[in-house]
CSV table of C-alpha atoms in Angstrom, one decimal:
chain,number,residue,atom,x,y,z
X,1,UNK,CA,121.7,57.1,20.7
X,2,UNK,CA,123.8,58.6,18.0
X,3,UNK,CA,123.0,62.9,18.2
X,4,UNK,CA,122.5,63.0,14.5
X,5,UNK,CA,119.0,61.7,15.0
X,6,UNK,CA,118.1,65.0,16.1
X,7,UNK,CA,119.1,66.2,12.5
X,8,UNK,CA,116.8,65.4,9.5
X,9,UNK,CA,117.0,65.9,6.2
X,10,UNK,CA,114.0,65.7,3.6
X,11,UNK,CA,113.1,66.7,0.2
X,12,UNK,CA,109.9,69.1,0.2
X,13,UNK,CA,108.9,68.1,3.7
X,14,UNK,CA,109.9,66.8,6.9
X,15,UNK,CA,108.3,64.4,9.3
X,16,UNK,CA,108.8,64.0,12.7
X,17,UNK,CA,106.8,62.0,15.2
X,18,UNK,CA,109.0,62.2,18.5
X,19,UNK,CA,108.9,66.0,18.9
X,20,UNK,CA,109.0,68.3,22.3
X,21,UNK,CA,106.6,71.5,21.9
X,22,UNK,CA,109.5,74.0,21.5
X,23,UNK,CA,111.1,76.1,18.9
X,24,UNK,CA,113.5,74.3,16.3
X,25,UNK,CA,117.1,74.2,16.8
X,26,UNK,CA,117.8,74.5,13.4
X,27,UNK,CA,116.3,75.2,10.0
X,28,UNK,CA,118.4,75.2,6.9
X,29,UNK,CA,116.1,75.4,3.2
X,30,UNK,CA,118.1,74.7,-0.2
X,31,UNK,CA,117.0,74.9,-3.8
X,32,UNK,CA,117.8,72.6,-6.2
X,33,UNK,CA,117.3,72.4,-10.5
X,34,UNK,CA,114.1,70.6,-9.3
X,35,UNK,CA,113.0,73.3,-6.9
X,36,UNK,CA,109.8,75.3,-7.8
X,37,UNK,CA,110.2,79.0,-7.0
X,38,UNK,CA,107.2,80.6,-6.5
X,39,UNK,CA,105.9,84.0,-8.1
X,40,UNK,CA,107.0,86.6,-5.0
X,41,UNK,CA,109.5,87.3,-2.3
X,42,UNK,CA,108.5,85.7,0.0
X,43,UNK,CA,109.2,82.6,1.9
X,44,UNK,CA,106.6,80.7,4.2
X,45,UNK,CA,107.4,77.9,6.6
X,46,UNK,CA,104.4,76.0,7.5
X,47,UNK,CA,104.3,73.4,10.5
X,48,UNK,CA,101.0,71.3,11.0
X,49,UNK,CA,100.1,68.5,13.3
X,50,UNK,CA,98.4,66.2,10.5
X,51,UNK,CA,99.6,65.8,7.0
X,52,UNK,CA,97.5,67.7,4.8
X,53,UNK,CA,96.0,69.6,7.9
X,54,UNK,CA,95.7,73.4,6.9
X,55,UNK,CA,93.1,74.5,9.7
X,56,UNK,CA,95.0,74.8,13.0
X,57,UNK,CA,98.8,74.6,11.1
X,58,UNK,CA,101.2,77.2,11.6
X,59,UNK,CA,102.5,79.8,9.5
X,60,UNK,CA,106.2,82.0,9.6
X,61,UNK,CA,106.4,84.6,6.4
X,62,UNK,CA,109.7,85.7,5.6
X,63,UNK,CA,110.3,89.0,3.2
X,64,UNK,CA,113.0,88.1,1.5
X,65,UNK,CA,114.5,91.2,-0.8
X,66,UNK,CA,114.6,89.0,-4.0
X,67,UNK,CA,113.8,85.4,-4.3
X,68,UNK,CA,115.8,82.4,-3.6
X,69,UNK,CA,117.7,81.0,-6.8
X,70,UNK,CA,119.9,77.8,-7.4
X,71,UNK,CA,121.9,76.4,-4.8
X,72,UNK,CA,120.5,79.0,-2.5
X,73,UNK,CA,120.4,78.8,1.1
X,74,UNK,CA,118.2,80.1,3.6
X,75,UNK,CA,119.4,79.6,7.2
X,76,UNK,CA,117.8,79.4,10.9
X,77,UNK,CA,120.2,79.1,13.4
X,78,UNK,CA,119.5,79.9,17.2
X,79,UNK,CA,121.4,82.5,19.3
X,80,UNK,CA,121.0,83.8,22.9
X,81,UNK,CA,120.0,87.3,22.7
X,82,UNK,CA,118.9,89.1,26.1
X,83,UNK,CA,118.9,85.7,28.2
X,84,UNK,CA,116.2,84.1,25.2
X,85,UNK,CA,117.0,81.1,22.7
X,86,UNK,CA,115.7,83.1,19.3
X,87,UNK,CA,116.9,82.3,15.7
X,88,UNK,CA,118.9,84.6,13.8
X,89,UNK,CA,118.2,84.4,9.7
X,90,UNK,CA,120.2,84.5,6.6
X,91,UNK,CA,120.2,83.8,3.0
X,92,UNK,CA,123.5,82.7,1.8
X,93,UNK,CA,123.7,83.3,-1.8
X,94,UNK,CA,125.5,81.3,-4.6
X,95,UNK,CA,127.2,84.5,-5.4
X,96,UNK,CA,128.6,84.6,-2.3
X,97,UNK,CA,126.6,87.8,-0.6
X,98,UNK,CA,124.9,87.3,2.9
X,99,UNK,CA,121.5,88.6,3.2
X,100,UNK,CA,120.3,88.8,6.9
X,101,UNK,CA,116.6,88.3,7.3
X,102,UNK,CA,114.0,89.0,10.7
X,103,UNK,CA,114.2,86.0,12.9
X,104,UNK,CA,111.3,83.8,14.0
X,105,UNK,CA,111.0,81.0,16.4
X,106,UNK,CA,109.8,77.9,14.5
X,107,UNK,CA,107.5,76.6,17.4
X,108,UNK,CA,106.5,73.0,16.8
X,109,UNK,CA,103.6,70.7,18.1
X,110,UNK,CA,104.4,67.9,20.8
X,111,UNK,CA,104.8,64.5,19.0
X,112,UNK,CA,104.3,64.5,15.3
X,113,UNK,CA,104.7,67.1,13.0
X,114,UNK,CA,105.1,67.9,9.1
X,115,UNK,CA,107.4,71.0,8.1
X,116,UNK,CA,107.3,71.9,4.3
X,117,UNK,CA,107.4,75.2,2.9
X,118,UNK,CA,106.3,77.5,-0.6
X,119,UNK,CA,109.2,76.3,-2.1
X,120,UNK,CA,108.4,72.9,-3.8
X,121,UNK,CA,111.0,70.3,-4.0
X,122,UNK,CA,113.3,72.2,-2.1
X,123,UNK,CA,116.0,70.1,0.5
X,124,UNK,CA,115.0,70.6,4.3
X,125,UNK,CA,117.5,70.5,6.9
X,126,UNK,CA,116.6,70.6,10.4
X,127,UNK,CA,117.6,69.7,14.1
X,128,UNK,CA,114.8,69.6,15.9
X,129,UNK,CA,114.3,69.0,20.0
X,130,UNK,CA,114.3,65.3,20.2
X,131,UNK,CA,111.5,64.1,23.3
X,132,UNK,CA,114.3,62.4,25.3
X,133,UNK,CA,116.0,63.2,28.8
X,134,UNK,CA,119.0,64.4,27.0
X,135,UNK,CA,117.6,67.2,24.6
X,136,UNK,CA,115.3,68.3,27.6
X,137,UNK,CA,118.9,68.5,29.8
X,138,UNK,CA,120.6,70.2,27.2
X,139,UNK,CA,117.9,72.6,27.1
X,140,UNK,CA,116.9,73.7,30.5
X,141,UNK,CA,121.0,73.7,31.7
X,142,UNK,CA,123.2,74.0,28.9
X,143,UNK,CA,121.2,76.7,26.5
X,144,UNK,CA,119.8,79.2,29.4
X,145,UNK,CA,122.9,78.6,31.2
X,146,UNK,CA,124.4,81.0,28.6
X,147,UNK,CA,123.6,84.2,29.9
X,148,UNK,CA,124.0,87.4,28.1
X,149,UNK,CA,126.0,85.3,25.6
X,150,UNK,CA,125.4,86.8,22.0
X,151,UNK,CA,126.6,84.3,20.5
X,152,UNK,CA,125.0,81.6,17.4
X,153,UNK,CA,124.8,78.1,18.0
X,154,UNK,CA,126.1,75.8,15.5
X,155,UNK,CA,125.7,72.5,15.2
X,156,UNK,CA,128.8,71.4,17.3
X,157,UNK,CA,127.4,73.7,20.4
X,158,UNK,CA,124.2,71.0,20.0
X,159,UNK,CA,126.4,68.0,20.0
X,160,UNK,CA,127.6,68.9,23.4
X,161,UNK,CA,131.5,69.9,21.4
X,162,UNK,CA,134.1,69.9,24.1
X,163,UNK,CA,131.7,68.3,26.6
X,164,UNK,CA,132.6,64.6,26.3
X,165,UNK,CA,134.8,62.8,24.7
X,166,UNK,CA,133.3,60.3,21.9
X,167,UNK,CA,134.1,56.6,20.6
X,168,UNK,CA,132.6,56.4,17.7
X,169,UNK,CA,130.5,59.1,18.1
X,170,UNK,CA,128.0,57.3,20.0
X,171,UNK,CA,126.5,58.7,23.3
X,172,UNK,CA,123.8,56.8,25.2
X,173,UNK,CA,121.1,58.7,27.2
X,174,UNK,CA,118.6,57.1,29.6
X,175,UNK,CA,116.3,58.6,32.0
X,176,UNK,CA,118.0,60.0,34.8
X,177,UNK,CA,121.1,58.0,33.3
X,178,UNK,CA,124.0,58.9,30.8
X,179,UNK,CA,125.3,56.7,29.1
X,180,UNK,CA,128.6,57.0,27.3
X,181,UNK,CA,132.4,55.7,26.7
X,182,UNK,CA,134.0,58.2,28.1
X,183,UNK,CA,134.0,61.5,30.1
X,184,UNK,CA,136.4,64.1,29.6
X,185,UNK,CA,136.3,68.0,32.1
X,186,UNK,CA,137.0,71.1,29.5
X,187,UNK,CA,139.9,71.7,31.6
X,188,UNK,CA,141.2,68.1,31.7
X,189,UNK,CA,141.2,67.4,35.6
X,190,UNK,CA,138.4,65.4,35.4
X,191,UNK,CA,138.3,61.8,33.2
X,192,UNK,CA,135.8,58.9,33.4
X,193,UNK,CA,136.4,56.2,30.8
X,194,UNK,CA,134.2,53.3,29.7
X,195,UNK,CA,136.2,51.2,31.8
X,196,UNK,CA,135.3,52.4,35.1
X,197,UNK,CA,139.0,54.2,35.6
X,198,UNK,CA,138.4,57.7,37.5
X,199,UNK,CA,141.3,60.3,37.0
X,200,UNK,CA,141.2,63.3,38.8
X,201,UNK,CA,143.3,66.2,40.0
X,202,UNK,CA,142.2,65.8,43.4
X,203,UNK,CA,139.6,65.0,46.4
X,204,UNK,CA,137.4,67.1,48.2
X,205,UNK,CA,135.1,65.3,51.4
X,206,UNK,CA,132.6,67.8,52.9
X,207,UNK,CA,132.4,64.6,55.6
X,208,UNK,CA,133.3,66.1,59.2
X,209,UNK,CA,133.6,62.8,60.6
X,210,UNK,CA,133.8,59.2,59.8
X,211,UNK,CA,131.3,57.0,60.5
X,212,UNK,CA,133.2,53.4,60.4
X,213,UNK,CA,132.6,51.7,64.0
X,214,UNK,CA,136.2,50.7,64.9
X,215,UNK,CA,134.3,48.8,67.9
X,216,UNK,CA,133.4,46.2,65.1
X,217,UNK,CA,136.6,46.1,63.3
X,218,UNK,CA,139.2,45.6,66.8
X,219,UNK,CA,137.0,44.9,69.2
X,220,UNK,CA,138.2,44.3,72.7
X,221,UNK,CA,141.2,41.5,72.8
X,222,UNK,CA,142.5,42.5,69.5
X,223,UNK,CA,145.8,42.1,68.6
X,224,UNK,CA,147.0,45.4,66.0
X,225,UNK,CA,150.6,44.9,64.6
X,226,UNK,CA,152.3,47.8,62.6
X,227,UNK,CA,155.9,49.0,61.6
X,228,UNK,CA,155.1,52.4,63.1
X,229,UNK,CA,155.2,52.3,66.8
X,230,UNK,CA,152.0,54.4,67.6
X,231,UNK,CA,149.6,53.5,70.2
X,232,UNK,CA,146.5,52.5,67.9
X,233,UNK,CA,144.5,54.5,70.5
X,234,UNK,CA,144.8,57.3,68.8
X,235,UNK,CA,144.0,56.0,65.7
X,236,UNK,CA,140.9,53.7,66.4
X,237,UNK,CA,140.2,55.0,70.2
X,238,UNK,CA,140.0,52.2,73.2
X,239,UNK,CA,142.5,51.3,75.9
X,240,UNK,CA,145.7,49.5,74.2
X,241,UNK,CA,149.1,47.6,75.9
X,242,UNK,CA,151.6,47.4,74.2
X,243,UNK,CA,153.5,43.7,74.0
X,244,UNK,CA,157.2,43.1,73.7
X,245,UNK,CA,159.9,40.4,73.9
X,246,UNK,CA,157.2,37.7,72.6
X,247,UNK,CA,156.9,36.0,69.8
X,248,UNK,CA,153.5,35.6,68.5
X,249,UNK,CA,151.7,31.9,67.8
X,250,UNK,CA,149.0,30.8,66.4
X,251,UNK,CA,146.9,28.9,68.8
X,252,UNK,CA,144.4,25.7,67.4
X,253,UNK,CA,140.9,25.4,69.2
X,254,UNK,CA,142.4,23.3,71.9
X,255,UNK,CA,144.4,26.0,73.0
X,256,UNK,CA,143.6,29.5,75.8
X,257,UNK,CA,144.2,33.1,73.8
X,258,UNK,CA,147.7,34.0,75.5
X,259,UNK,CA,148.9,30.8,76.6
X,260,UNK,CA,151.7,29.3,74.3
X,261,UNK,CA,151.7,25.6,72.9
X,262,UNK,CA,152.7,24.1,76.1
X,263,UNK,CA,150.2,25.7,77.9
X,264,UNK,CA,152.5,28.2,79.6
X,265,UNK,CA,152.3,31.6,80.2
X,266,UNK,CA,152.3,33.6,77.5
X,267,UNK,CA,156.3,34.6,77.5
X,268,UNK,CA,157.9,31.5,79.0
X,269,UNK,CA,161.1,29.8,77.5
X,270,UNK,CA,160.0,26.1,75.8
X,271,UNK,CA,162.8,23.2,75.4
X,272,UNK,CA,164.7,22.2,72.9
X,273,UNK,CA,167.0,19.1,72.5
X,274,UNK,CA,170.3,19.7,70.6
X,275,UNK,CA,171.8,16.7,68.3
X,276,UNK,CA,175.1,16.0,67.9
X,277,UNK,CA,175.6,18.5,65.0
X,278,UNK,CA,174.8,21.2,67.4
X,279,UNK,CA,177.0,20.5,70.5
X,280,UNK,CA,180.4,22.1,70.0
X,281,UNK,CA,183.6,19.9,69.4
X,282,UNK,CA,185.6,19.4,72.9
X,283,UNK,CA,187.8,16.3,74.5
X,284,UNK,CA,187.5,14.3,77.5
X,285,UNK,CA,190.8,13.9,79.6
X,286,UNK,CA,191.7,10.5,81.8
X,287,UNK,CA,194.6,10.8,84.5
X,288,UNK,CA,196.8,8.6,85.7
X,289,UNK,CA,195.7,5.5,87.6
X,290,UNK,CA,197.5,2.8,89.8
X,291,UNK,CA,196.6,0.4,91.9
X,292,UNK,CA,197.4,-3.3,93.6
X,293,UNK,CA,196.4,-6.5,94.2
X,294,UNK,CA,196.1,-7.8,98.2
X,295,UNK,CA,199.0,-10.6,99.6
X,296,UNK,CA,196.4,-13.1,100.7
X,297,UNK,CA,197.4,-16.4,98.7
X,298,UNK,CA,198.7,-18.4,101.1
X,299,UNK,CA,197.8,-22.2,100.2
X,300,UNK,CA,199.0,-25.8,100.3
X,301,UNK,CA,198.6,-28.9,97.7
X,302,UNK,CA,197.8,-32.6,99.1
X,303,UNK,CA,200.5,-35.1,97.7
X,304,UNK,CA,199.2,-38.9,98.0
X,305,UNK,CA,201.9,-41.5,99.6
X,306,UNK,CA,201.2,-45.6,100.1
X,307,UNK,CA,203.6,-48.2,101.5
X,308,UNK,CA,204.8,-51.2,100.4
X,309,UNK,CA,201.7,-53.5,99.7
X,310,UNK,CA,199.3,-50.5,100.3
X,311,UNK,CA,196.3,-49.5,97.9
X,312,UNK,CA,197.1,-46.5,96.1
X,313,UNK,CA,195.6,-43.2,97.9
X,314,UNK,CA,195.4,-40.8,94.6
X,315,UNK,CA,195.7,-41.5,90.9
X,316,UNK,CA,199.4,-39.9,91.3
X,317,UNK,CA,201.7,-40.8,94.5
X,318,UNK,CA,205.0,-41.7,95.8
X,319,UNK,CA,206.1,-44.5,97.1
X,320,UNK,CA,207.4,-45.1,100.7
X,321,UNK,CA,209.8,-47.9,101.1
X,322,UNK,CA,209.4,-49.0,104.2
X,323,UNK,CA,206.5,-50.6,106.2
X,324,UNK,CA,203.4,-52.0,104.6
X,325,UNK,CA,199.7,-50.4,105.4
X,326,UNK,CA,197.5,-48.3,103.5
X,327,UNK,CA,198.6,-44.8,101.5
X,328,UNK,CA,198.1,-41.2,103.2
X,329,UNK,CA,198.4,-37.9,102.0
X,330,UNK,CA,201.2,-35.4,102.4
X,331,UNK,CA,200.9,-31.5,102.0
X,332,UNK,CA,202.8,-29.1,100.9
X,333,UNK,CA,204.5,-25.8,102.1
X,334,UNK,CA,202.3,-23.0,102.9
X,335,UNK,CA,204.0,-20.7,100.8
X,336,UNK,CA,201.9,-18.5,98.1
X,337,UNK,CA,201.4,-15.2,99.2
X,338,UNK,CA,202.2,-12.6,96.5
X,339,UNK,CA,201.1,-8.7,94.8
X,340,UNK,CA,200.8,-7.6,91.5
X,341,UNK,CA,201.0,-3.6,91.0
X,342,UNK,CA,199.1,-1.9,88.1
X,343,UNK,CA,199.9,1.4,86.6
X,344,UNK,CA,198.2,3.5,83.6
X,345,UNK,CA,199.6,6.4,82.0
X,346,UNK,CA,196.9,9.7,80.9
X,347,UNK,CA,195.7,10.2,77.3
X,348,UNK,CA,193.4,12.9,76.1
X,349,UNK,CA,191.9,10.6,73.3
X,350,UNK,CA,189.0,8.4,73.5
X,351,UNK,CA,185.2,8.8,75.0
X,352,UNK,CA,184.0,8.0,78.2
X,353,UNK,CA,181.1,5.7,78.7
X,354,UNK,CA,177.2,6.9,78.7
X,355,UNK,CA,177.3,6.5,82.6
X,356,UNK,CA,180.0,8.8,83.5
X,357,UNK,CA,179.2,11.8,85.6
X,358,UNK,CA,181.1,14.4,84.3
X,359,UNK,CA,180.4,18.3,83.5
X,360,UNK,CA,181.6,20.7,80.8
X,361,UNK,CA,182.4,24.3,80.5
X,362,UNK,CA,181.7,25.5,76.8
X,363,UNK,CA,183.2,28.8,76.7
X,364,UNK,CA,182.4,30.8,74.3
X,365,UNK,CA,179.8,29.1,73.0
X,366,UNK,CA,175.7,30.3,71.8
X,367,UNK,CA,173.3,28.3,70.5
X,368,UNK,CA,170.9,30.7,69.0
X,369,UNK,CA,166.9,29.2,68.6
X,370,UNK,CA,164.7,31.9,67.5
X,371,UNK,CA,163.6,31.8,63.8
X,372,UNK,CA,164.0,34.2,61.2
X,373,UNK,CA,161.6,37.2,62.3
X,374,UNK,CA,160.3,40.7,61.1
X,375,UNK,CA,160.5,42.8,63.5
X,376,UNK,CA,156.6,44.6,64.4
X,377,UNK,CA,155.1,46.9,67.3
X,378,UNK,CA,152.5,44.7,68.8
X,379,UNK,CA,149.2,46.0,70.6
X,380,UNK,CA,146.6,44.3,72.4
X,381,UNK,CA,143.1,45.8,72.7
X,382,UNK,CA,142.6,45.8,76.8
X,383,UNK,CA,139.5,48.0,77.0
């Protein structure tokens, strides 16, 4: 709701249907080349409940010290005078002189209402107490909130001036809801804008305690990890050990809560097979050999013979000159025997066999297996 619907403007007389029963916040009368003045001083503002009603309307007589004249203006503004909302009156000439008047409160009727005065043809201006949760706010906390405050309204103190700030001068009101774009302290520690952002100076809890169950949020078995090595016991409560030297890891559903993947106890070294790229580079050294065969060779060859006129004994033989019969055989020597000696000389070059037993000492050698890490204090929730 835009606040200028609480100001109405009318020529000869004013209608409003949506009123609270209180005094107006505003009157302002001014006389135009169509105006009729009428034939005294005096200026009546009448307020009925019907249109033409003149029974049970209201009457407010003002003794003016000479009548109104062109371009005129008679005035009604409220001020707070001895901890009461009353109007304070005027007459602003067009020559420029101020003529102050008695005041009256310009009580209205709940709901509708028709405000003309003896001044035909006239221009009414008025801001009168709109029947919505706003106006009856601003009235009961703002208004007699302002005590022994001398001072006259205008209409900026009704728009709530300095009390929000506006987007295009629109400000929403709901019951027991406000609605607007933004909301800005006097003093500027305090902003609310339309897009939910909260800005203020600073935070004041009158809460003595808090009342989130930690129980819920790390119950027992709980693993708490931070860079700041404080037992969580004093932040949470509960009985906490602290773990070190471990690496953490994420179990599957197969898997026991503080066992690792091998199903070892939490802590123990796994194995880990190096390839070639990670064994360091080293020789393998083979000494002198020597060696020798045995003597045993003795052995003797079988030479056939015949005689004259004998069968032959073997496809190759010598002859015998001498008496006729059949062939024999003849051996040989025994002679044979014989060693043969063997000698190697050492080289460092080469590689052994798969099946040598051998052993190695790598001095000066890691081989490093943990993966990069970020370095936390780890807590687990024992009781």
């Amino acid at each position: 709701m835009n606040l200028d619907e609480l100001k109405i403007t009318g020529n000869n007389k004013i209608h409003l249907t949506d009123s609270l029963e209180t005094s107006l916040l505003s009157f302002k009368l001014t006389l135009t080349e169509s105006t009729i003045i009428p034939d005294n001083n005096k200026l009546i503002i009448y307020v009925s409940k019907e249109e033409n009603e003149t029974n049970n309307r209201k009457t407010y007589e003002f003794n003016l010290k000479e009548k109104l004249g062109l371009n005129d203006e008679f005035i009604l503004e409220p001020v707070i005078k001895n901890n009461k909302i009353e109007l304070k009156g005027e007459v602003k000439r067009n020559s420029g002189n101020i003529e102050e008047i008695e005041y009256q409160n310009i009580d209205l009727f709940e709901g509708e209402n028709y405000i003309y005065t003896n001044y035909e043809n006239a221009t009414i201006d008025v801001i009168y107490p709109k029947n919505i949760e706003l106006v009856k706010y601003y009235l009961n906390n703002v208004l007699y909130s302002l005590n022994n405050k001398n001072k006259i309204l205008s209409l900026d103190d009704i728009y709530f001036k300095d009390a929000f700030t506006k987007t295009d001068d629109l400000i929403d009101a709901n019951l027991n809801n406000l609605n607007i774009n933004c909301l800005t302290s006097n003093n500027n520690k305090f902003h609310l804008d339309s897009e939910g952002n909260l800005t203020v100076n600073s935070l004041t809890t009158s809460i003595s305690s808090s009342n989130t169950n930690f129980d819920e949020i790390y119950p027992i078995g709980s693993i708490y990890m931070s860079v700041n090595n404080t037992n969580p016991s004093t932040l949470f409560g509960g009985t906490w050990e602290q773990i070190t030297g471990y690496y953490l890891y994420a179990g599957n559903t197969n898997e026991t809560g503080g066992s690792n993947i091998t199903g070892a106890a939490s802590g123990e070294t796994g194995a880990t097979a190096l390839t070639v790229n990670q064994i360091p580079s080293h020789t393998h050294y083979i000494p002198s050999l020597s060696g020798s065969t045995t003597s045993n060779g003795d052995h003797i060859h079988n030479i056939g013979a015949d005689f004259d006129g004998g069968a032959a004994s073997a496809r190759y033989t010598v002859h015998s000159k001498g008496p006729t019969g059949a062939g024999y055989l003849k051996p040989t020597s025994q002679a044979g025997a014989h060693t043969h000696s063997i000698t190697t000389n050492a080289n460092n070059t080469g590689a052994s066999g798969n099946n040598a037993s051998h052993t190695h000492s790598l001095n000066n050698h890691t081989h490093t297996i943990n993966p990069p890490f970020y370095s936390l204090f780890v807590f687990k929730r024992i009781a």
